[in-house]
Coordinates of C-alpha atoms in Angstrom, one line a residue:
M29 CA 9.4 2.0 -9.0
L30 CA 10.4 5.6 -9.8
A31 CA 13.8 5.2 -8.2
V32 CA 12.9 7.8 -5.6
F33 CA 13.3 6.9 -1.9
N34 CA 9.9 6.3 -0.2
R35 CA 11.2 6.4 3.4
P36 CA 13.5 9.3 4.0
A37 CA 14.5 10.2 7.5
A38 CA 12.9 13.1 9.3
D39 CA 16.0 15.3 8.6
E40 CA 15.9 14.4 4.9
V41 CA 12.2 14.7 4.0
G42 CA 12.3 18.4 3.3
P43 CA 9.6 21.1 3.8
Y44 CA 6.0 20.0 3.9
D45 CA 5.0 22.0 0.8
A46 CA 8.0 20.8 -1.2
P47 CA 9.1 17.3 0.0
A48 CA 12.6 16.2 -1.1
A49 CA 13.0 13.8 -4.0
L50 CA 15.9 11.6 -3.0
P51 CA 17.5 8.7 -4.9
H52 CA 16.3 5.2 -3.8
S53 CA 19.9 4.0 -3.7
P54 CA 23.4 5.1 -4.7
G55 CA 24.0 5.0 -8.4
I56 CA 20.7 6.6 -9.5
P57 CA 21.5 9.6 -11.7
A58 CA 20.4 13.0 -10.5
G59 CA 18.5 13.5 -13.7
V60 CA 16.2 10.6 -12.9
V61 CA 15.3 12.0 -9.5
D62 CA 14.9 15.5 -10.9
D63 CA 12.1 14.2 -13.1
V64 CA 10.0 13.3 -10.1
V65 CA 8.0 15.8 -8.0
V66 CA 7.0 14.5 -4.5
C67 CA 3.6 15.6 -3.1
P68 CA 2.2 15.1 0.4
W69 CA -0.3 12.2 0.5
N70 CA -3.9 12.8 1.5
D71 CA -3.8 16.6 1.1
A72 CA -6.0 17.8 -1.8
D73 CA -4.8 21.4 -1.3
A74 CA -1.1 20.4 -1.4
L75 CA -1.8 18.3 -4.6
R76 CA -3.4 21.3 -6.4
S77 CA -0.6 23.6 -5.3
V78 CA 2.1 21.2 -6.6
L79 CA 0.2 20.7 -9.9
D80 CA -0.2 24.5 -10.3
A81 CA 3.5 25.1 -9.5
H82 CA 4.5 22.6 -12.2
R83 CA 1.9 23.4 -14.8
G84 CA 3.0 22.1 -18.2
E85 CA 5.8 20.0 -16.7
I86 CA 3.9 17.0 -15.3
A87 CA 2.8 14.1 -17.5
A88 CA 1.3 11.8 -14.9
V89 CA 0.4 11.4 -11.2
I90 CA 1.3 8.0 -9.7
C91 CA 0.5 6.7 -6.3
E92 CA -0.4 3.6 -4.3
P93 CA -4.2 3.9 -3.7
I94 CA -3.4 2.3 -0.3
V95 CA 0.1 3.2 0.7
A96 CA 1.2 -0.3 1.6
N97 CA 4.8 0.3 2.3
N98 CA 4.1 3.2 4.6
A99 CA 2.1 1.4 7.2
C100 CA -0.9 0.6 5.0
T101 CA -2.0 4.3 5.2
M102 CA -5.5 4.6 3.8
P103 CA -6.7 7.4 1.5
R104 CA -9.0 10.0 3.2
P105 CA -12.6 9.8 1.9
G106 CA -12.7 11.7 -1.4
Y107 CA -9.0 11.9 -1.9
L108 CA -8.7 9.4 -4.7
E109 CA -11.7 11.1 -6.4
T110 CA -9.9 14.4 -6.2
L111 CA -6.8 12.8 -7.8
R112 CA -9.0 11.6 -10.6
E113 CA -10.8 14.9 -11.1
E114 CA -7.6 17.0 -11.1
C115 CA -5.8 14.7 -13.6
T116 CA -8.8 14.7 -15.9
R117 CA -9.2 18.5 -15.7
R118 CA -5.5 19.1 -16.4
G119 CA -5.1 16.4 -19.0
L120 CA -2.7 14.3 -16.9
L121 CA -2.6 10.5 -16.7
L122 CA -3.5 9.0 -13.3
I123 CA -1.5 5.8 -12.6
F124 CA -2.3 3.5 -9.7
D125 CA 0.5 1.3 -8.3
E126 CA -1.5 -1.8 -7.5
V127 CA 1.4 -4.1 -7.0
C128 CA 0.2 -4.7 -3.4
T129 CA -3.6 -4.0 -3.7
G130 CA -4.1 -5.6 -7.1
F131 CA -6.4 -8.7 -6.7
R132 CA -5.7 -9.0 -3.0
T133 CA -8.5 -6.5 -2.2
G134 CA -10.8 -8.2 -4.8
P135 CA -10.8 -8.9 -8.6
G136 CA -11.0 -5.2 -9.3
G137 CA -8.2 -4.2 -6.9
A138 CA -8.3 -0.9 -5.3
Q139 CA -10.2 0.5 -8.3
G140 CA -13.1 -1.7 -7.5
L141 CA -12.8 -1.1 -3.8
F142 CA -12.9 2.7 -4.0
G143 CA -14.7 3.1 -7.3
V144 CA -11.9 5.3 -8.9
L145 CA -10.6 4.4 -12.3
P146 CA -7.0 5.4 -13.2
D147 CA -5.7 5.7 -16.7
L148 CA -3.0 3.1 -16.1
A149 CA -2.4 0.5 -13.4
V150 CA 0.5 -1.8 -12.6
Y151 CA 0.3 -5.2 -11.0
S152 CA 2.5 -7.9 -9.6
K153 CA 3.0 -10.1 -6.5
A154 CA -0.5 -11.6 -5.8
L155 CA -1.0 -11.8 -9.5
G156 CA 1.3 -14.7 -9.9
G157 CA 0.3 -16.7 -6.8
G158 CA 3.9 -16.9 -5.8
L159 CA 5.6 -17.0 -9.2
P160 CA 7.3 -13.9 -10.7
I161 CA 5.1 -11.9 -13.0
A162 CA 4.2 -8.3 -13.5
A163 CA 1.6 -6.6 -15.7
F164 CA 0.1 -3.3 -16.5
A165 CA -3.3 -2.3 -18.0
G166 CA -5.0 0.9 -19.0
R167 CA -7.2 3.0 -21.2
G168 CA -7.5 1.8 -24.8
D169 CA -6.0 4.9 -26.3
V170 CA -3.0 4.8 -24.0
M171 CA -2.4 1.1 -24.5
A172 CA -2.8 1.5 -28.2
R173 CA 0.6 3.2 -28.4
I174 CA 2.2 0.0 -27.3
A175 CA 0.1 -2.2 -29.6
D176 CA 1.1 0.1 -32.5
N177 CA 4.7 -0.1 -31.5
Q178 CA 5.0 3.6 -30.9
V179 CA 6.2 3.0 -27.4
K180 CA 8.6 0.0 -26.8
H181 CA 7.7 -2.6 -24.2
G182 CA 10.4 -5.2 -23.7
G183 CA 11.3 -7.7 -21.0
T184 CA 13.5 -10.7 -20.6
Y185 CA 10.9 -12.9 -19.1
N186 CA 7.8 -11.6 -21.0
A187 CA 5.2 -14.3 -21.7
S188 CA 6.8 -17.0 -19.5
P189 CA 4.3 -19.9 -19.9
L190 CA 4.8 -21.1 -16.4
C191 CA 4.2 -17.7 -14.8
A192 CA 1.3 -16.9 -17.1
T193 CA -0.4 -20.2 -16.2
A194 CA 0.1 -19.5 -12.5
A195 CA -1.5 -16.1 -12.9
L196 CA -4.4 -17.5 -14.8
V197 CA -5.1 -20.1 -12.1
T198 CA -4.6 -17.4 -9.4
L199 CA -7.0 -14.9 -11.0
T200 CA -9.6 -17.7 -11.7
E201 CA -9.5 -18.5 -8.0
L202 CA -9.7 -14.9 -6.8
A203 CA -12.6 -14.3 -9.2
D204 CA -14.7 -16.5 -6.9
P205 CA -16.6 -14.1 -4.6
A206 CA -16.4 -16.8 -1.8
V207 CA -12.6 -16.8 -1.9
T208 CA -12.2 -13.0 -1.6
A209 CA -14.9 -12.8 1.0
R210 CA -13.1 -15.3 3.1
I211 CA -9.8 -13.4 2.8
D212 CA -11.6 -10.2 3.9
A213 CA -13.4 -11.9 6.8
S214 CA -10.2 -13.6 8.0
G215 CA -8.3 -10.3 8.0
R216 CA -11.0 -8.4 9.7
R217 CA -11.1 -11.1 12.4
V218 CA -7.4 -10.6 13.1
M219 CA -7.8 -6.8 12.9
E220 CA -10.6 -6.9 15.5
A221 CA -8.5 -9.2 17.7
I222 CA -5.7 -6.7 17.7
R223 CA -8.1 -3.8 18.5
R224 CA -9.7 -5.7 21.3
A225 CA -6.3 -6.7 22.9
S226 CA -5.2 -3.1 22.5
R227 CA -8.2 -1.9 24.5
D228 CA -8.0 -4.7 27.1
H229 CA -4.4 -4.1 27.9
G230 CA -4.3 -0.3 27.6
V231 CA -1.8 -0.2 24.7
P232 CA -2.8 2.4 22.2
C233 CA -2.5 1.5 18.6
A234 CA -4.4 1.8 15.3
V235 CA -5.1 -1.0 13.0
Q236 CA -5.4 0.4 9.5
G237 CA -6.1 -1.1 6.1
V238 CA -8.6 -3.6 4.8
G239 CA -9.1 -7.3 5.5
A240 CA -6.7 -8.5 2.9
M241 CA -3.8 -6.1 3.9
F242 CA -3.4 -4.1 7.1
Q243 CA -0.8 -2.9 9.6
V244 CA -0.7 -2.1 13.3
V245 CA 0.8 1.3 14.2
F246 CA 1.6 2.2 17.8
S247 CA 0.8 5.9 18.0
A248 CA 0.6 7.8 21.3
D249 CA -3.1 8.4 21.0
G250 CA -4.1 5.4 18.9
A251 CA -4.7 7.6 15.8
P252 CA -4.0 6.2 12.3
T253 CA -1.4 7.6 10.1
R254 CA -2.7 9.9 7.3
Q255 CA 0.6 10.6 5.5
Y256 CA 4.3 9.6 5.7
R257 CA 5.4 12.2 8.2
D258 CA 3.0 10.8 10.8
T259 CA 5.2 7.7 10.9
F260 CA 8.0 9.7 12.5
A261 CA 6.0 9.9 15.8
L262 CA 5.2 6.1 15.9
D263 CA 6.6 3.9 18.7
H264 CA 8.7 1.6 16.6
R265 CA 10.3 0.0 19.6
R266 CA 6.8 -1.2 20.8
F267 CA 6.2 -2.6 17.3
D268 CA 9.4 -4.5 17.5
A269 CA 8.4 -5.8 21.0
F270 CA 5.0 -6.9 19.6
Q271 CA 6.7 -8.6 16.6
H272 CA 9.1 -10.5 18.9
A273 CA 6.4 -11.4 21.3
L274 CA 4.5 -13.0 18.4
L275 CA 7.4 -15.0 17.1
P276 CA 7.7 -17.7 19.8
R277 CA 3.9 -18.0 19.6
G278 CA 4.1 -19.1 16.0
V279 CA 3.2 -15.9 14.2
H280 CA 5.8 -14.3 12.0
L281 CA 5.2 -10.7 10.9
N282 CA 7.2 -8.7 8.4
G283 CA 10.0 -7.3 10.5
H284 CA 9.5 -3.7 9.3
G285 CA 6.8 -1.7 11.1
L286 CA 5.9 0.2 7.9
A287 CA 5.1 -3.0 5.9
C288 CA 1.8 -4.9 5.9
W289 CA 0.1 -8.1 7.2
F290 CA -1.1 -10.0 4.1
I291 CA -3.9 -12.5 4.5
S292 CA -4.0 -15.8 2.5
S293 CA -7.1 -17.7 1.4
A294 CA -5.3 -20.8 2.7
L295 CA -5.7 -19.8 6.3
T296 CA -8.0 -22.2 8.2
D297 CA -10.2 -21.4 11.2
Q298 CA -7.6 -23.1 13.4
D299 CA -4.9 -20.8 12.0
L300 CA -7.0 -17.8 12.8
D301 CA -7.8 -19.0 16.3
H302 CA -4.1 -19.5 16.9
T303 CA -3.2 -16.1 15.5
C304 CA -5.9 -14.3 17.6
A305 CA -4.8 -16.0 20.8
A306 CA -1.2 -15.2 20.0
V307 CA -2.1 -11.5 19.6
E308 CA -3.8 -11.5 23.0
E309 CA -0.8 -13.0 24.7
A310 CA 1.6 -10.6 22.8
F311 CA -0.3 -7.5 24.0
A312 CA -0.2 -8.9 27.6
A313 CA 3.5 -9.3 27.3
I314 CA 4.3 -5.8 26.0
R315 CA 1.8 -3.9 28.3

């Protein structure tokens, strides 16, 4: 968390070529926000322009490789590679926020999924299998500064034996290709059920993401989002209607339309049958 708000309103977001950096909440000093430069996602030209405009001032570029908290917006083909190339060429660190993608999308996280290696990556959530834990990893020369005690790393709950054990068990389970394959297949089955119901009932939407994590966005033409500003045009009332139609049918979504569906390895074929049937009925109800 950089303490910068990730969901500003349309009248707060600022111009496209210089998006506003706003505090995530009251109480965050202006100096903290001033240290962050916001760049449009999925736009290689805008990225280069921002880096050029702040040459010598930027230490690192940080992003979610899949923007989980903005409707699971996927990177355009080649965009993550461009991030890697530009950071390498300019001597900047590339940092992936893999708090949501880490280990859900496979043992290698988004790095393994897209084949792009950052200099640092941060993890949490799925890492602990339900227990609180966070971690970061990176290039040897970067991590050596912590090992040599040049850079302080402290934390009240560092090295909790219970959480570390939960993480070890979770990662051991997710290292089994059969487990991650089932998660992916289960998610893609639900994703396809949503797309089919959308077509059958004439309700345009896009289902974006990967099997382990995805979201449904109700755009006028059924197009996926490519960046945050696209979310302003989404039909959030229809998403709310969809969510509320699923609730009495036993399927509980995250209430925020810019969050994600997350798929668990514990889901059974019966659970998936029930979910897909509920999706079909929900689309019929909101048509």
